[in-house]
Amino acid sequence: MTTQNKTKKKLLYITDQQEYTDHGTIGPLFNGYLKEYYDVNVVYFTKFKNSFQTKGTDYVVPQQHKKEISCYMDSKGVDLSSYDYVFVRNKPDILKNILENRNKYGYKVGYRLSFPKREEVYEAHKAKNNTTIIDRAKNYFQKQSKKNLLSQCDLFMPTSKDMEDAFYANSGVRSFPLPAGLDPARITPHRQSDGDECYFIYVGTLDTLREFEKVLVAFTKVHSDKWHLNISTLDSAFARDVMQKYPSISDKVSIIKADNLDELMVQIDDCDVGIALLPDIPIYSTAIPAKVMDYYTCAIPTLMTDNPKNRSLFSDSDALFCKFDVDDIVAKLEKTIDMSQDEIAKMGHAGQDKLLAHKRNYKIMAKELYEELKSL
């Protein structure tokens, strides 16, 4: 055993995810590359079991115990005092419990915010003009409550500094942004799709706030028929309901589903261009979408909203940009369809190379997070 292994500190990462979930930075960063520096245990939750389980280095906790997570894990023989760091992902109620027990067990606390979900719900209601004075007051006090919890943490890990500034400014806590990135172990070269059509793929939900129907409207106006769109979404039934509004392109759109990350990567690899167009509002314009990293893992270039955040990392040589406007989307789709496969491949590889060379590489991010924690 090496000296490094003898002196490894321990880190517990409490996710907000169900067991068997492949999600974002959890697998490649926390349950992968970070293990070179720490002994890491990851906590998942389950709706379907009533017993605590250990699976390798993972713990599975019945969901009903999440608000009393410290006491529950202690009762199951997990020695929380053995951990140097306890991180919580997204859930303020779990964070509250971990903070309340910090002095008892002696760990440092980190809070990982992948996406401001409560704010997204509020923005969705606001977009429909469904907010009341009570809603606005509730949103304000929820934000203040979360800021209060944040101020007690040792480290805050938002998806981006811009997101922190927009939603959680002046929390007073040390910040270490952890954006979505690429897993070097998963990258593949660009592979041309079969046939003469340009294959687009959109990964994600089709909810009101994301306004994906604006993209569908744009496709109905494209003059060329040399294209196909794959929509990979977990809610296939809802996507099919949405597509009933667009019968003129129904034969040009396939609705597919990936049950795990491996399946998703195969679906992306089968296409030529990824779509990550989102409204240019703070909830989306303060962080580069995680789906962009999935696309560039397979070296396929991405069509994204032309805003300062996306431009801060990508350029016209490695990405496709347009305004979140039907006419502008139509124009960019038509130009993209006319691109040669060589042009598309060159752009995809350029973006992949750029991300791997930057912090958007989970192997590099693991080392930088280790250095950050050492200095706490």
mmCIF file with all atom_site columns, C-alpha atoms in Angstrom, residues 75-235:
data_model
loop_
_atom_site.group_PDB
_atom_site.id
_atom_site.type_symbol
_atom_site.label_atom_id
_atom_site.label_alt_id
_atom_site.label_comp_id
_atom_site.label_asym_id
_atom_site.label_entity_id
_atom_site.label_seq_id
_atom_site.pdbx_PDB_ins_code
_atom_site.Cartn_x
_atom_site.Cartn_y
_atom_site.Cartn_z
_atom_site.occupancy
_atom_site.B_iso_or_equiv
_atom_site.pdbx_formal_charge
_atom_site.auth_seq_id
_atom_site.auth_comp_id
_atom_site.auth_asym_id
_atom_site.auth_atom_id
_atom_site.pdbx_PDB_model_num
ATOM 1   C CA . SER A 1 75  ? -28.055 3.764  13.138  1.00 0.00 ? 75  SER A CA 1
ATOM 2   C CA . LYS A 1 76  ? -26.937 1.627  10.189  1.00 0.00 ? 76  LYS A CA 1
ATOM 3   C CA . GLY A 1 77  ? -23.318 1.545  11.283  1.00 0.00 ? 77  GLY A CA 1
ATOM 4   C CA . VAL A 1 78  ? -21.981 4.296  9.015   1.00 0.00 ? 78  VAL A CA 1
ATOM 5   C CA . ASP A 1 79  ? -19.471 6.230  11.130  1.00 0.00 ? 79  ASP A CA 1
ATOM 6   C CA . LEU A 1 80  ? -19.970 9.834  10.054  1.00 0.00 ? 80  LEU A CA 1
ATOM 7   C CA . SER A 1 81  ? -17.117 10.930 12.312  1.00 0.00 ? 81  SER A CA 1
ATOM 8   C CA . SER A 1 82  ? -14.753 9.017  10.007  1.00 0.00 ? 82  SER A CA 1
ATOM 9   C CA . TYR A 1 83  ? -15.480 11.421 7.144   1.00 0.00 ? 83  TYR A CA 1
ATOM 10  C CA . ASP A 1 84  ? -13.424 14.550 6.636   1.00 0.00 ? 84  ASP A CA 1
ATOM 11  C CA . TYR A 1 85  ? -15.954 15.982 4.173   1.00 0.00 ? 85  TYR A CA 1
ATOM 12  C CA . VAL A 1 86  ? -19.681 15.538 3.659   1.00 0.00 ? 86  VAL A CA 1
ATOM 13  C CA . PHE A 1 87  ? -21.146 16.987 0.468   1.00 0.00 ? 87  PHE A CA 1
ATOM 14  C CA . VAL A 1 88  ? -24.849 17.440 -0.278  1.00 0.00 ? 88  VAL A CA 1
ATOM 15  C CA . ARG A 1 89  ? -26.273 17.734 -3.785  1.00 0.00 ? 89  ARG A CA 1
ATOM 16  C CA . ASN A 1 90  ? -29.167 20.166 -4.370  1.00 0.00 ? 90  ASN A CA 1
ATOM 17  C CA . LYS A 1 91  ? -31.414 19.322 -1.405  1.00 0.00 ? 91  LYS A CA 1
ATOM 18  C CA . PRO A 1 92  ? -31.643 22.103 1.249   1.00 0.00 ? 92  PRO A CA 1
ATOM 19  C CA . ASP A 1 93  ? -33.535 19.841 3.676   1.00 0.00 ? 93  ASP A CA 1
ATOM 20  C CA . ILE A 1 94  ? -30.688 17.299 3.633   1.00 0.00 ? 94  ILE A CA 1
ATOM 21  C CA . LEU A 1 95  ? -28.118 20.084 3.891   1.00 0.00 ? 95  LEU A CA 1
ATOM 22  C CA . LYS A 1 96  ? -29.903 21.442 6.956   1.00 0.00 ? 96  LYS A CA 1
ATOM 23  C CA . ASN A 1 97  ? -29.612 18.066 8.699   1.00 0.00 ? 97  ASN A CA 1
ATOM 24  C CA . ILE A 1 98  ? -25.940 17.685 7.786   1.00 0.00 ? 98  ILE A CA 1
ATOM 25  C CA . LEU A 1 99  ? -25.139 21.180 9.086   1.00 0.00 ? 99  LEU A CA 1
ATOM 26  C CA . GLU A 1 100 ? -27.002 20.562 12.342  1.00 0.00 ? 100 GLU A CA 1
ATOM 27  C CA . ASN A 1 101 ? -24.814 17.494 13.003  1.00 0.00 ? 101 ASN A CA 1
ATOM 28  C CA . ARG A 1 102 ? -21.481 18.946 11.860  1.00 0.00 ? 102 ARG A CA 1
ATOM 29  C CA . ASN A 1 103 ? -20.146 19.687 15.339  1.00 0.00 ? 103 ASN A CA 1
ATOM 30  C CA . LYS A 1 104 ? -21.145 16.242 16.575  1.00 0.00 ? 104 LYS A CA 1
ATOM 31  C CA . TYR A 1 105 ? -19.175 14.416 13.872  1.00 0.00 ? 105 TYR A CA 1
ATOM 32  C CA . GLY A 1 106 ? -16.493 16.954 12.954  1.00 0.00 ? 106 GLY A CA 1
ATOM 33  C CA . TYR A 1 107 ? -16.719 16.939 9.144   1.00 0.00 ? 107 TYR A CA 1
ATOM 34  C CA . LYS A 1 108 ? -16.526 19.907 6.776   1.00 0.00 ? 108 LYS A CA 1
ATOM 35  C CA . VAL A 1 109 ? -19.610 20.574 4.688   1.00 0.00 ? 109 VAL A CA 1
ATOM 36  C CA . GLY A 1 110 ? -19.853 21.210 0.961   1.00 0.00 ? 110 GLY A CA 1
ATOM 37  C CA . TYR A 1 111 ? -22.996 22.050 -0.997  1.00 0.00 ? 111 TYR A CA 1
ATOM 38  C CA . ARG A 1 112 ? -23.238 21.120 -4.667  1.00 0.00 ? 112 ARG A CA 1
ATOM 39  C CA . LEU A 1 113 ? -25.872 23.040 -6.652  1.00 0.00 ? 113 LEU A CA 1
ATOM 40  C CA . SER A 1 114 ? -26.218 21.564 -10.115 1.00 0.00 ? 114 SER A CA 1
ATOM 41  C CA . PHE A 1 115 ? -29.272 23.596 -11.077 1.00 0.00 ? 115 PHE A CA 1
ATOM 42  C CA . PRO A 1 116 ? -31.578 25.996 -9.189  1.00 0.00 ? 116 PRO A CA 1
ATOM 43  C CA . LYS A 1 117 ? -34.670 23.780 -9.507  1.00 0.00 ? 117 LYS A CA 1
ATOM 44  C CA . ARG A 1 118 ? -36.964 25.781 -7.215  1.00 0.00 ? 118 ARG A CA 1
ATOM 45  C CA . GLU A 1 119 ? -36.165 28.897 -9.204  1.00 0.00 ? 119 GLU A CA 1
ATOM 46  C CA . GLU A 1 120 ? -36.963 26.997 -12.418 1.00 0.00 ? 120 GLU A CA 1
ATOM 47  C CA . VAL A 1 121 ? -40.415 26.094 -11.096 1.00 0.00 ? 121 VAL A CA 1
ATOM 48  C CA . TYR A 1 122 ? -41.001 29.706 -10.077 1.00 0.00 ? 122 TYR A CA 1
ATOM 49  C CA . GLU A 1 123 ? -39.844 30.986 -13.485 1.00 0.00 ? 123 GLU A CA 1
ATOM 50  C CA . ALA A 1 124 ? -42.151 28.483 -15.225 1.00 0.00 ? 124 ALA A CA 1
ATOM 51  C CA . HIS A 1 125 ? -45.141 29.800 -13.285 1.00 0.00 ? 125 HIS A CA 1
ATOM 52  C CA . LYS A 1 126 ? -44.061 33.375 -13.952 1.00 0.00 ? 126 LYS A CA 1
ATOM 53  C CA . ALA A 1 127 ? -43.807 32.659 -17.683 1.00 0.00 ? 127 ALA A CA 1
ATOM 54  C CA . LYS A 1 128 ? -47.458 31.584 -17.620 1.00 0.00 ? 128 LYS A CA 1
ATOM 55  C CA . ASN A 1 129 ? -48.423 34.651 -15.540 1.00 0.00 ? 129 ASN A CA 1
ATOM 56  C CA . ASN A 1 130 ? -49.445 32.276 -12.770 1.00 0.00 ? 130 ASN A CA 1
ATOM 57  C CA . THR A 1 131 ? -47.508 33.903 -9.935  1.00 0.00 ? 131 THR A CA 1
ATOM 58  C CA . THR A 1 132 ? -49.225 35.707 -7.090  1.00 0.00 ? 132 THR A CA 1
ATOM 59  C CA . ILE A 1 133 ? -47.948 37.976 -4.349  1.00 0.00 ? 133 ILE A CA 1
ATOM 60  C CA . ILE A 1 134 ? -47.856 34.888 -2.137  1.00 0.00 ? 134 ILE A CA 1
ATOM 61  C CA . ASP A 1 135 ? -45.766 33.015 -4.728  1.00 0.00 ? 135 ASP A CA 1
ATOM 62  C CA . ARG A 1 136 ? -43.316 35.901 -4.973  1.00 0.00 ? 136 ARG A CA 1
ATOM 63  C CA . ALA A 1 137 ? -43.032 36.142 -1.206  1.00 0.00 ? 137 ALA A CA 1
ATOM 64  C CA . LYS A 1 138 ? -42.564 32.383 -0.893  1.00 0.00 ? 138 LYS A CA 1
ATOM 65  C CA . ASN A 1 139 ? -39.847 32.422 -3.548  1.00 0.00 ? 139 ASN A CA 1
ATOM 66  C CA . TYR A 1 140 ? -38.059 35.259 -1.750  1.00 0.00 ? 140 TYR A CA 1
ATOM 67  C CA . PHE A 1 141 ? -38.076 33.534 1.625   1.00 0.00 ? 141 PHE A CA 1
ATOM 68  C CA . GLN A 1 142 ? -36.994 30.202 0.116   1.00 0.00 ? 142 GLN A CA 1
ATOM 69  C CA . LYS A 1 143 ? -34.015 31.927 -1.472  1.00 0.00 ? 143 LYS A CA 1
ATOM 70  C CA . GLN A 1 144 ? -33.138 33.646 1.779   1.00 0.00 ? 144 GLN A CA 1
ATOM 71  C CA . SER A 1 145 ? -33.409 30.360 3.660   1.00 0.00 ? 145 SER A CA 1
ATOM 72  C CA . LYS A 1 146 ? -31.082 28.662 1.190   1.00 0.00 ? 146 LYS A CA 1
ATOM 73  C CA . LYS A 1 147 ? -28.623 31.554 1.416   1.00 0.00 ? 147 LYS A CA 1
ATOM 74  C CA . ASN A 1 148 ? -28.644 31.177 5.188   1.00 0.00 ? 148 ASN A CA 1
ATOM 75  C CA . LEU A 1 149 ? -27.788 27.487 4.861   1.00 0.00 ? 149 LEU A CA 1
ATOM 76  C CA . LEU A 1 150 ? -25.100 28.303 2.294   1.00 0.00 ? 150 LEU A CA 1
ATOM 77  C CA . SER A 1 151 ? -23.480 30.786 4.638   1.00 0.00 ? 151 SER A CA 1
ATOM 78  C CA . GLN A 1 152 ? -22.879 27.966 7.118   1.00 0.00 ? 152 GLN A CA 1
ATOM 79  C CA . CYS A 1 153 ? -21.087 25.716 4.614   1.00 0.00 ? 153 CYS A CA 1
ATOM 80  C CA . ASP A 1 154 ? -17.343 25.372 4.183   1.00 0.00 ? 154 ASP A CA 1
ATOM 81  C CA . LEU A 1 155 ? -17.578 25.187 0.392   1.00 0.00 ? 155 LEU A CA 1
ATOM 82  C CA . PHE A 1 156 ? -20.218 26.022 -2.217  1.00 0.00 ? 156 PHE A CA 1
ATOM 83  C CA . MET A 1 157 ? -20.003 24.242 -5.591  1.00 0.00 ? 157 MET A CA 1
ATOM 84  C CA . PRO A 1 158 ? -22.415 25.896 -8.065  1.00 0.00 ? 158 PRO A CA 1
ATOM 85  C CA . THR A 1 159 ? -22.469 24.913 -11.726 1.00 0.00 ? 159 THR A CA 1
ATOM 86  C CA . SER A 1 160 ? -21.000 28.293 -12.624 1.00 0.00 ? 160 SER A CA 1
ATOM 87  C CA . LYS A 1 161 ? -19.948 31.584 -11.070 1.00 0.00 ? 161 LYS A CA 1
ATOM 88  C CA . ASP A 1 162 ? -22.529 33.341 -13.230 1.00 0.00 ? 162 ASP A CA 1
ATOM 89  C CA . MET A 1 163 ? -25.270 31.171 -11.753 1.00 0.00 ? 163 MET A CA 1
ATOM 90  C CA . GLU A 1 164 ? -24.057 31.964 -8.248  1.00 0.00 ? 164 GLU A CA 1
ATOM 91  C CA . ASP A 1 165 ? -24.010 35.691 -8.979  1.00 0.00 ? 165 ASP A CA 1
ATOM 92  C CA . ALA A 1 166 ? -27.509 35.588 -10.481 1.00 0.00 ? 166 ALA A CA 1
ATOM 93  C CA . PHE A 1 167 ? -29.232 33.564 -7.764  1.00 0.00 ? 167 PHE A CA 1
ATOM 94  C CA . TYR A 1 168 ? -27.029 33.298 -4.656  1.00 0.00 ? 168 TYR A CA 1
ATOM 95  C CA . ALA A 1 169 ? -24.819 36.370 -4.633  1.00 0.00 ? 169 ALA A CA 1
ATOM 96  C CA . ASN A 1 170 ? -23.207 37.512 -1.381  1.00 0.00 ? 170 ASN A CA 1
ATOM 97  C CA . SER A 1 171 ? -23.738 34.234 0.449   1.00 0.00 ? 171 SER A CA 1
ATOM 98  C CA . GLY A 1 172 ? -20.368 34.800 2.150   1.00 0.00 ? 172 GLY A CA 1
ATOM 99  C CA . VAL A 1 173 ? -19.216 31.237 1.581   1.00 0.00 ? 173 VAL A CA 1
ATOM 100 C CA . ARG A 1 174 ? -16.114 30.077 -0.255  1.00 0.00 ? 174 ARG A CA 1
ATOM 101 C CA . SER A 1 175 ? -17.055 29.121 -3.802  1.00 0.00 ? 175 SER A CA 1
ATOM 102 C CA . PHE A 1 176 ? -15.619 26.546 -6.182  1.00 0.00 ? 176 PHE A CA 1
ATOM 103 C CA . PRO A 1 177 ? -17.746 26.281 -9.370  1.00 0.00 ? 177 PRO A CA 1
ATOM 104 C CA . LEU A 1 178 ? -18.073 22.773 -10.818 1.00 0.00 ? 178 LEU A CA 1
ATOM 105 C CA . PRO A 1 179 ? -19.433 22.974 -14.359 1.00 0.00 ? 179 PRO A CA 1
ATOM 106 C CA . ALA A 1 180 ? -20.510 20.013 -16.464 1.00 0.00 ? 180 ALA A CA 1
ATOM 107 C CA . GLY A 1 181 ? -17.581 18.435 -18.279 1.00 0.00 ? 181 GLY A CA 1
ATOM 108 C CA . LEU A 1 182 ? -16.285 15.564 -20.367 1.00 0.00 ? 182 LEU A CA 1
ATOM 109 C CA . ASP A 1 183 ? -15.221 12.163 -19.104 1.00 0.00 ? 183 ASP A CA 1
ATOM 110 C CA . PRO A 1 184 ? -11.972 11.386 -20.945 1.00 0.00 ? 184 PRO A CA 1
ATOM 111 C CA . ALA A 1 185 ? -12.760 7.664  -20.676 1.00 0.00 ? 185 ALA A CA 1
ATOM 112 C CA . ARG A 1 186 ? -15.945 8.087  -22.733 1.00 0.00 ? 186 ARG A CA 1
ATOM 113 C CA . ILE A 1 187 ? -14.843 10.319 -25.588 1.00 0.00 ? 187 ILE A CA 1
ATOM 114 C CA . THR A 1 188 ? -15.200 9.034  -29.136 1.00 0.00 ? 188 THR A CA 1
ATOM 115 C CA . PRO A 1 189 ? -14.286 10.510 -32.524 1.00 0.00 ? 189 PRO A CA 1
ATOM 116 C CA . HIS A 1 190 ? -17.008 11.945 -34.725 1.00 0.00 ? 190 HIS A CA 1
ATOM 117 C CA . ARG A 1 191 ? -18.859 9.291  -36.693 1.00 0.00 ? 191 ARG A CA 1
ATOM 118 C CA . GLN A 1 192 ? -20.879 10.266 -39.749 1.00 0.00 ? 192 GLN A CA 1
ATOM 119 C CA . SER A 1 193 ? -24.535 9.267  -39.538 1.00 0.00 ? 193 SER A CA 1
ATOM 120 C CA . ASP A 1 194 ? -25.946 6.854  -42.089 1.00 0.00 ? 194 ASP A CA 1
ATOM 121 C CA . GLY A 1 195 ? -27.629 8.160  -45.237 1.00 0.00 ? 195 GLY A CA 1
ATOM 122 C CA . ASP A 1 196 ? -27.738 11.594 -46.868 1.00 0.00 ? 196 ASP A CA 1
ATOM 123 C CA . GLU A 1 197 ? -29.748 13.388 -44.205 1.00 0.00 ? 197 GLU A CA 1
ATOM 124 C CA . CYS A 1 198 ? -28.265 15.600 -41.495 1.00 0.00 ? 198 CYS A CA 1
ATOM 125 C CA . TYR A 1 199 ? -29.267 13.993 -38.209 1.00 0.00 ? 199 TYR A CA 1
ATOM 126 C CA . PHE A 1 200 ? -29.981 16.361 -35.322 1.00 0.00 ? 200 PHE A CA 1
ATOM 127 C CA . ILE A 1 201 ? -30.495 15.252 -31.720 1.00 0.00 ? 201 ILE A CA 1
ATOM 128 C CA . TYR A 1 202 ? -32.091 17.003 -28.770 1.00 0.00 ? 202 TYR A CA 1
ATOM 129 C CA . VAL A 1 203 ? -31.608 15.494 -25.304 1.00 0.00 ? 203 VAL A CA 1
ATOM 130 C CA . GLY A 1 204 ? -33.855 16.612 -22.456 1.00 0.00 ? 204 GLY A CA 1
ATOM 131 C CA . THR A 1 205 ? -37.374 17.615 -21.519 1.00 0.00 ? 205 THR A CA 1
ATOM 132 C CA . LEU A 1 206 ? -39.865 19.543 -23.630 1.00 0.00 ? 206 LEU A CA 1
ATOM 133 C CA . ASP A 1 207 ? -41.419 21.639 -20.864 1.00 0.00 ? 207 ASP A CA 1
ATOM 134 C CA . THR A 1 208 ? -42.949 25.083 -21.226 1.00 0.00 ? 208 THR A CA 1
ATOM 135 C CA . LEU A 1 209 ? -40.037 27.050 -19.810 1.00 0.00 ? 209 LEU A CA 1
ATOM 136 C CA . ARG A 1 210 ? -37.543 25.537 -22.250 1.00 0.00 ? 210 ARG A CA 1
ATOM 137 C CA . GLU A 1 211 ? -39.843 26.506 -25.152 1.00 0.00 ? 211 GLU A CA 1
ATOM 138 C CA . PHE A 1 212 ? -38.642 23.627 -27.315 1.00 0.00 ? 212 PHE A CA 1
ATOM 139 C CA . GLU A 1 213 ? -41.714 24.034 -29.501 1.00 0.00 ? 213 GLU A CA 1
ATOM 140 C CA . LYS A 1 214 ? -40.042 27.115 -30.945 1.00 0.00 ? 214 LYS A CA 1
ATOM 141 C CA . VAL A 1 215 ? -37.403 24.763 -32.376 1.00 0.00 ? 215 VAL A CA 1
ATOM 142 C CA . LEU A 1 216 ? -40.111 22.477 -33.759 1.00 0.00 ? 216 LEU A CA 1
ATOM 143 C CA . VAL A 1 217 ? -41.822 25.446 -35.424 1.00 0.00 ? 217 VAL A CA 1
ATOM 144 C CA . ALA A 1 218 ? -38.485 26.342 -37.004 1.00 0.00 ? 218 ALA A CA 1
ATOM 145 C CA . PHE A 1 219 ? -38.123 22.826 -38.423 1.00 0.00 ? 219 PHE A CA 1
ATOM 146 C CA . THR A 1 220 ? -41.577 23.149 -40.058 1.00 0.00 ? 220 THR A CA 1
ATOM 147 C CA . LYS A 1 221 ? -40.237 26.174 -41.948 1.00 0.00 ? 221 LYS A CA 1
ATOM 148 C CA . VAL A 1 222 ? -36.987 24.597 -43.186 1.00 0.00 ? 222 VAL A CA 1
ATOM 149 C CA . HIS A 1 223 ? -37.079 24.273 -46.995 1.00 0.00 ? 223 HIS A CA 1
ATOM 150 C CA . SER A 1 224 ? -34.739 21.307 -47.267 1.00 0.00 ? 224 SER A CA 1
ATOM 151 C CA . ASP A 1 225 ? -35.978 17.799 -46.540 1.00 0.00 ? 225 ASP A CA 1
ATOM 152 C CA . LYS A 1 226 ? -32.463 16.428 -45.958 1.00 0.00 ? 226 LYS A CA 1
ATOM 153 C CA . TRP A 1 227 ? -32.739 16.310 -42.193 1.00 0.00 ? 227 TRP A CA 1
ATOM 154 C CA . HIS A 1 228 ? -34.012 14.171 -39.345 1.00 0.00 ? 228 HIS A CA 1
ATOM 155 C CA . LEU A 1 229 ? -34.501 15.032 -35.674 1.00 0.00 ? 229 LEU A CA 1
ATOM 156 C CA . ASN A 1 230 ? -34.159 12.578 -32.809 1.00 0.00 ? 230 ASN A CA 1
ATOM 157 C CA . ILE A 1 231 ? -35.644 13.674 -29.470 1.00 0.00 ? 231 ILE A CA 1
ATOM 158 C CA . SER A 1 232 ? -34.212 11.666 -26.567 1.00 0.00 ? 232 SER A CA 1
ATOM 159 C CA . THR A 1 233 ? -36.399 12.254 -23.539 1.00 0.00 ? 233 THR A CA 1
ATOM 160 C CA . LEU A 1 234 ? -37.505 10.340 -20.465 1.00 0.00 ? 234 LEU A CA 1
ATOM 161 C CA . ASP A 1 235 ? -41.123 11.481 -20.930 1.00 0.00 ? 235 ASP A CA 1
#
